[in-house]
Each structure stands twice: as structure tokens, then as C-alpha cells.
Amino acid sequence: MSTASPRLTPDASRLTALPAHPLRWARARIDAWVLGRVRKQAGPVEVARNRVYIVPTRFGWGFALMLLVMLLGAMNYSNSMAFALTFLLGGLGLVCMHHTHANLVHVLLRIGRARPVYAGEAAHFEWLIDNPAAHPRYALACAWSRAAPQGVAVDVPAHSFAGCTLSVETTRRGWLEVGIVEISTEFPLGLFHAWTWVHLDARCLVFPQPGAAGVPPPLPPGEAGASGQSRSGQDEFSGLRNYQRGDALRSIHWKSLPKTAVPMVKQFSESVAHSVWLDWNLTPGHGTEEKLSRLCRWVLDADAEGRFYGLDLPGIRIAPGQGESHRFECLKALALFDRAPA
């Protein structure tokens, strides 16, 4: 005997659609409406008065409920002192709302440069809050979203600035766009929460995650066993030779002059190591990301050893070099390399 599933009446279906937490539901609706108005901008951005939103906190709702109970008690007993205290506390709440809103208006928001990181590390974005007013701003907090924990609140002195750092975990290489940031305050009494959202046009470069150390790069065919060569230079003393017309006087080896009939000249040389080519086609790996990870490790190892190295990718060829700028150029090419997975 089969049992038919119960059908919800229109009234029952309407009841099931009601939010379990009305305050959270209302906050989510407000957030969705505000986020729809947020546009990406180039910094600095001034917080306008009409872009600051304010709602009571849990303590604010409790404070309002307390005032309502006090008002009912004053009306019931016709107590003038109870009326005076209720209206005094109500006026205090209104003044607190004004100061909470004004604490956030007209501050300038900008973002500092984010240093490149490797995939799997945390990218750090430094937010700078400028206060052009003649009075300080207190307890301004930054956070990525309401789901994330609130950042550390900072106080901004008059005609000065303060900074706070927000971090985000990285999972893939390439450009990491900065997200929407909430700047909020509950100063002075915590009865109201005022906030605004800002989306600045900034990003952080994420390098590939370096592979495991210990695997040296393969040498191109024909260069196995070659270590280096020498050429004329000023690095290492390589011996003496007979004086020739045009040689500089400072290069003459004066100590040997009494022993030889012909002046001798000091000869120097410098060692020139072979340039290391980090070749995509010679890199082991089963996919694009694995090869990029291995190449990233080789770039870091070659830079740490002070070697001349070049990078050869499909469509990209970076001549051998060394130094911080050369390392950044190679790592940037690996981070932005675009190739379909093998």
C-alpha cells in the first residue's frame, strides 16, 4: 500500500520560505544590494557620505529594546525621572550613531605594492588609510568579507595615515586580482556598525611553486663536460710575458727587471663559465605546471649559485644573464606562460 507524499498548502510553503535568522537574512540582502554598486577604481578612493552604510549591532538592538522597556515602565508609573533617563539614553544613542557614521566619512583608501609570491604562499596586500581631517579617526578595521575574521583595528591620527595588511592564500600562478575590501568601524560605543566596500584596481604576481631541489638542469647536446674557458681580463694572474711596445708602464713586473735583460709584463685572465640554458623541451615533467615548477626551481638555483642562465620557452626566449632583475624577468615569464595542459 503506497503512501502519497504530503503536499504543502500555500500558507505552509510561505512559512517554510521565511528565513530562520531574520537579522542575518536582512544583512545578506543589504550586502547584495551594496555589492551591486561597487565598481573597480584606481586609488586613492575617498569614502563619500552616501557610500557609508550603517546598521545597529547586536548590542545596539539590545540597547533599543532596553529603551523600549524603560519607556513602557515610565509610562506605566508616570515617573518623570524615568522619562528623563530614557530620553537621555535615547539621545546618547542618536549621538553615537552620528559619530560612528562620521568616523568613516572622507577617509582616503589606497593600496601599496604587493610583493610577488610563489603559488601556495600567502599574498600580502597593504592597505593605507589616509585621514585628511583635523581630528583623528579611531578603530577603523579592514577585512576581505564578512565571512573572514575582522582585521586589526587601527587608529589614524589627524592629517596622517595608517596601514593594515590583508593576506590571501594563493593556489595558482599568474596575476592575483585584489578582492573587494570592507572598511568598517563601530566607534565609539559599539552600538552601530558603519561600513563601506572598496574595489581597487590592484594585483599581485604569483610565481609557479618551485619544484623539489636536487635535480640539476640537463646540459644541451655537445656541452657535457665543458666547464669553462679563459680570456684576457683583469681577474687572475696567469703569468709573465715579454714586453711589447704599447704595454702600460703599470703592467711591467719591476721586480724581475734585474734578473732579465728584457722587461716582463704581468698577464691576467678571467674565467668565463658556459651559460646555462633552461630549456622547456629538455625539462622533465608530465604537464605544463610540473615543467614550470621544475624550471622555477632551476632559475632559483642558478641565481643562488651566481651563474649566467637563460630561459627558452615556446615563443619566449630570454638571453643569458644574472642578477635580481634577470631572475624576476624569468620568473615572470614562467608565471604568465600560457599553454594548454599537455
Coordinates of C-alpha atoms in Angstrom, one line a residue, residues 86-316:
T86 CA 15.0 57.1 28.9
F87 CA 15.2 60.2 26.7
L88 CA 18.8 60.9 27.8
L89 CA 19.9 57.4 26.8
G90 CA 18.0 57.6 23.6
G91 CA 19.7 60.9 22.8
L92 CA 23.1 59.3 23.6
G93 CA 22.3 56.5 21.1
L94 CA 21.5 59.0 18.4
V95 CA 24.7 61.0 19.0
C96 CA 26.6 57.7 18.9
M97 CA 25.1 56.9 15.5
H98 CA 26.2 60.2 14.2
H99 CA 29.8 59.8 15.4
T100 CA 30.0 56.2 14.1
H101 CA 29.0 57.4 10.6
A102 CA 31.2 60.5 10.7
N103 CA 34.2 58.4 11.8
L104 CA 34.3 56.8 8.3
V105 CA 33.4 59.6 6.0
H106 CA 36.0 61.3 3.8
V107 CA 38.9 59.0 4.6
L108 CA 41.1 58.1 1.6
L109 CA 41.9 54.5 0.8
R110 CA 44.8 53.3 -1.3
I111 CA 46.8 50.2 -1.6
G112 CA 50.6 49.7 -1.6
R113 CA 52.5 47.4 -3.9
A114 CA 52.1 43.7 -3.2
R115 CA 55.4 41.8 -3.5
P116 CA 55.3 38.7 -5.8
V117 CA 54.9 35.4 -4.1
Y118 CA 55.1 31.7 -5.1
A119 CA 52.0 29.6 -5.5
G120 CA 50.9 28.1 -2.2
E121 CA 52.2 31.1 -0.2
A122 CA 50.1 33.9 1.2
A123 CA 49.9 37.2 -0.8
H124 CA 50.0 40.3 1.4
F125 CA 48.2 43.4 0.4
E126 CA 49.0 46.6 2.4
W127 CA 46.0 49.0 2.7
L128 CA 46.8 52.6 3.6
I129 CA 44.1 54.7 5.2
D130 CA 44.7 58.5 4.9
N131 CA 43.0 60.9 7.2
P132 CA 42.8 64.5 5.8
A133 CA 40.7 65.8 8.6
A134 CA 41.9 67.8 11.6
H135 CA 40.6 65.2 14.1
P136 CA 41.8 61.6 14.5
R137 CA 39.8 58.5 13.3
Y138 CA 39.5 55.6 15.7
A139 CA 39.1 51.9 15.4
L140 CA 39.0 51.5 11.6
A141 CA 39.1 47.8 10.5
C142 CA 39.8 46.2 7.2
A143 CA 38.6 42.8 6.1
W144 CA 38.1 40.9 2.8
S145 CA 34.5 40.0 3.6
R146 CA 32.1 39.4 6.5
A147 CA 32.9 35.7 6.4
A148 CA 36.6 36.4 7.1
P149 CA 37.7 37.5 10.5
Q150 CA 37.9 41.2 11.1
G151 CA 41.3 42.8 10.6
V152 CA 43.1 44.5 13.4
A153 CA 41.5 47.9 14.0
V154 CA 43.8 50.9 13.5
D155 CA 43.7 54.5 14.7
V156 CA 44.6 57.1 12.2
P157 CA 46.0 60.4 13.6
A158 CA 44.9 63.8 12.2
H159 CA 46.5 64.7 8.8
S160 CA 48.3 61.3 8.7
F161 CA 47.8 57.8 7.6
A162 CA 47.9 54.2 9.0
G163 CA 48.2 50.9 7.3
C164 CA 46.9 47.4 7.7
T165 CA 47.9 44.2 5.9
L166 CA 45.4 41.7 4.5
S167 CA 46.6 38.3 3.4
V168 CA 45.1 35.8 1.0
E169 CA 46.2 32.3 0.2
T170 CA 47.3 31.6 -3.4
T171 CA 46.7 28.4 -5.3
R172 CA 47.7 29.1 -8.8
R173 CA 50.3 31.1 -10.7
G174 CA 49.6 34.3 -12.7
W175 CA 48.0 37.6 -11.7
L176 CA 46.0 37.6 -8.5
E177 CA 43.4 40.4 -8.6
V178 CA 42.7 42.1 -5.3
G179 CA 39.2 41.5 -4.0
I180 CA 36.6 43.8 -2.5
V181 CA 37.6 45.1 0.9
E182 CA 35.3 46.2 3.7
I183 CA 36.3 49.2 5.8
S184 CA 34.2 49.4 8.9
T185 CA 34.0 51.0 12.3
E186 CA 31.9 50.6 15.5
F187 CA 33.4 53.6 17.3
P188 CA 32.6 54.9 19.9
L189 CA 30.3 52.6 21.8
G190 CA 29.8 49.6 19.5
L191 CA 26.0 50.3 19.2
F192 CA 26.2 50.7 15.4
H193 CA 28.3 49.2 12.6
A194 CA 29.2 51.5 9.8
W195 CA 30.9 50.2 6.7
T196 CA 31.7 50.7 3.0
W197 CA 33.2 48.5 0.3
V198 CA 36.0 49.4 -1.9
H199 CA 37.4 47.6 -5.0
L200 CA 40.7 49.0 -6.1
D201 CA 42.5 48.1 -9.3
A202 CA 45.5 46.3 -8.0
R203 CA 47.0 42.8 -8.4
C204 CA 49.9 40.6 -7.2
L205 CA 52.1 38.4 -9.4
V206 CA 52.2 34.8 -8.3
F207 CA 55.2 32.7 -9.5
P208 CA 54.9 28.9 -10.0
Q209 CA 55.6 26.8 -7.0
P210 CA 59.2 25.7 -7.0
G211 CA 59.9 22.1 -7.6
A212 CA 61.9 19.8 -5.3
A213 CA 65.6 20.6 -5.1
G214 CA 68.4 18.2 -6.1
V215 CA 67.7 17.7 -9.8
P216 CA 70.2 19.7 -11.9
P217 CA 69.2 21.0 -15.3
P218 CA 70.3 18.9 -18.3
L219 CA 73.0 20.2 -20.5
P220 CA 72.3 20.7 -24.2
P221 CA 73.9 18.2 -26.5
G222 CA 77.6 18.9 -27.1
E223 CA 78.2 20.7 -23.9
A224 CA 78.6 17.8 -21.5
G225 CA 81.8 18.0 -19.5
A226 CA 82.5 21.6 -20.6
S227 CA 83.2 23.7 -17.6
G228 CA 84.6 26.9 -18.8
Q229 CA 87.3 28.8 -20.7
S230 CA 89.6 31.7 -20.1
R231 CA 90.1 35.1 -21.8
S232 CA 92.2 38.1 -21.3
G233 CA 91.0 40.2 -18.4
Q234 CA 91.9 41.7 -15.0
D235 CA 90.7 39.0 -12.6
E236 CA 93.5 36.4 -12.0
F237 CA 97.3 36.5 -12.5
S238 CA 98.2 34.0 -15.2
G239 CA 102.0 34.6 -15.7
L240 CA 104.6 36.9 -17.3
R241 CA 105.4 37.7 -21.0
N242 CA 108.0 39.8 -22.8
Y243 CA 107.4 43.5 -23.0
Q244 CA 105.8 44.8 -26.2
R245 CA 105.6 48.3 -27.5
G246 CA 102.3 49.9 -26.3
D247 CA 102.1 48.0 -23.0
A248 CA 101.2 50.2 -20.0
L249 CA 104.0 51.0 -17.6
R250 CA 101.9 49.9 -14.6
S251 CA 101.8 46.4 -16.0
I252 CA 105.6 45.9 -16.0
H253 CA 106.9 43.4 -13.5
W254 CA 109.6 45.6 -12.0
K255 CA 110.9 43.0 -9.5
S256 CA 112.0 40.8 -12.4
L257 CA 113.9 43.5 -14.2
P258 CA 117.3 43.0 -12.5
K259 CA 117.2 39.3 -13.4
T260 CA 116.2 39.5 -17.0
A261 CA 117.5 41.5 -19.9
V262 CA 114.1 42.1 -21.3
P263 CA 111.3 43.7 -19.2
M264 CA 108.5 41.4 -18.3
V265 CA 104.8 42.3 -18.3
K266 CA 102.2 40.8 -15.9
Q267 CA 99.4 39.0 -17.7
F268 CA 95.9 38.4 -16.2
S269 CA 92.9 36.4 -17.3
E270 CA 89.4 35.8 -16.2
S271 CA 87.3 32.7 -16.2
V272 CA 84.2 32.6 -18.4
A273 CA 81.7 29.9 -17.5
H274 CA 79.4 28.5 -20.1
S275 CA 75.9 29.9 -20.0
V276 CA 73.2 27.6 -18.7
W277 CA 70.1 27.3 -20.9
L278 CA 66.9 26.3 -19.1
D279 CA 65.1 24.7 -22.0
W280 CA 61.4 23.8 -22.0
N281 CA 62.0 20.9 -24.3
L282 CA 64.7 19.3 -22.1
T283 CA 62.7 19.8 -18.9
P284 CA 61.2 16.6 -17.4
G285 CA 57.5 16.6 -16.4
H286 CA 54.1 15.2 -17.3
G287 CA 52.3 18.5 -17.7
T288 CA 52.7 22.2 -18.1
E289 CA 52.5 23.1 -14.4
E290 CA 55.0 20.4 -13.4
K291 CA 57.5 21.7 -16.1
L292 CA 57.0 25.3 -14.9
S293 CA 57.6 24.2 -11.3
R294 CA 60.9 22.5 -12.3
L295 CA 62.0 25.5 -14.3
C296 CA 61.3 27.8 -11.4
R297 CA 63.5 25.7 -9.2
W298 CA 66.3 25.8 -11.7
V299 CA 66.0 29.6 -12.0
L300 CA 66.3 30.0 -8.2
D301 CA 69.3 27.5 -8.0
A302 CA 71.2 29.2 -10.9
D303 CA 70.6 32.6 -9.3
A304 CA 71.8 31.4 -5.9
E305 CA 75.0 30.0 -7.5
G306 CA 75.7 33.2 -9.4
R307 CA 75.6 31.5 -12.8
F308 CA 74.7 33.0 -16.1
Y309 CA 71.5 31.4 -17.3
G310 CA 68.9 31.9 -20.0
L311 CA 65.3 30.7 -20.4
D312 CA 63.9 29.1 -23.5
L313 CA 60.1 28.6 -23.6
P314 CA 57.9 28.0 -26.6
G315 CA 57.5 31.5 -28.1
I316 CA 59.7 33.2 -25.4

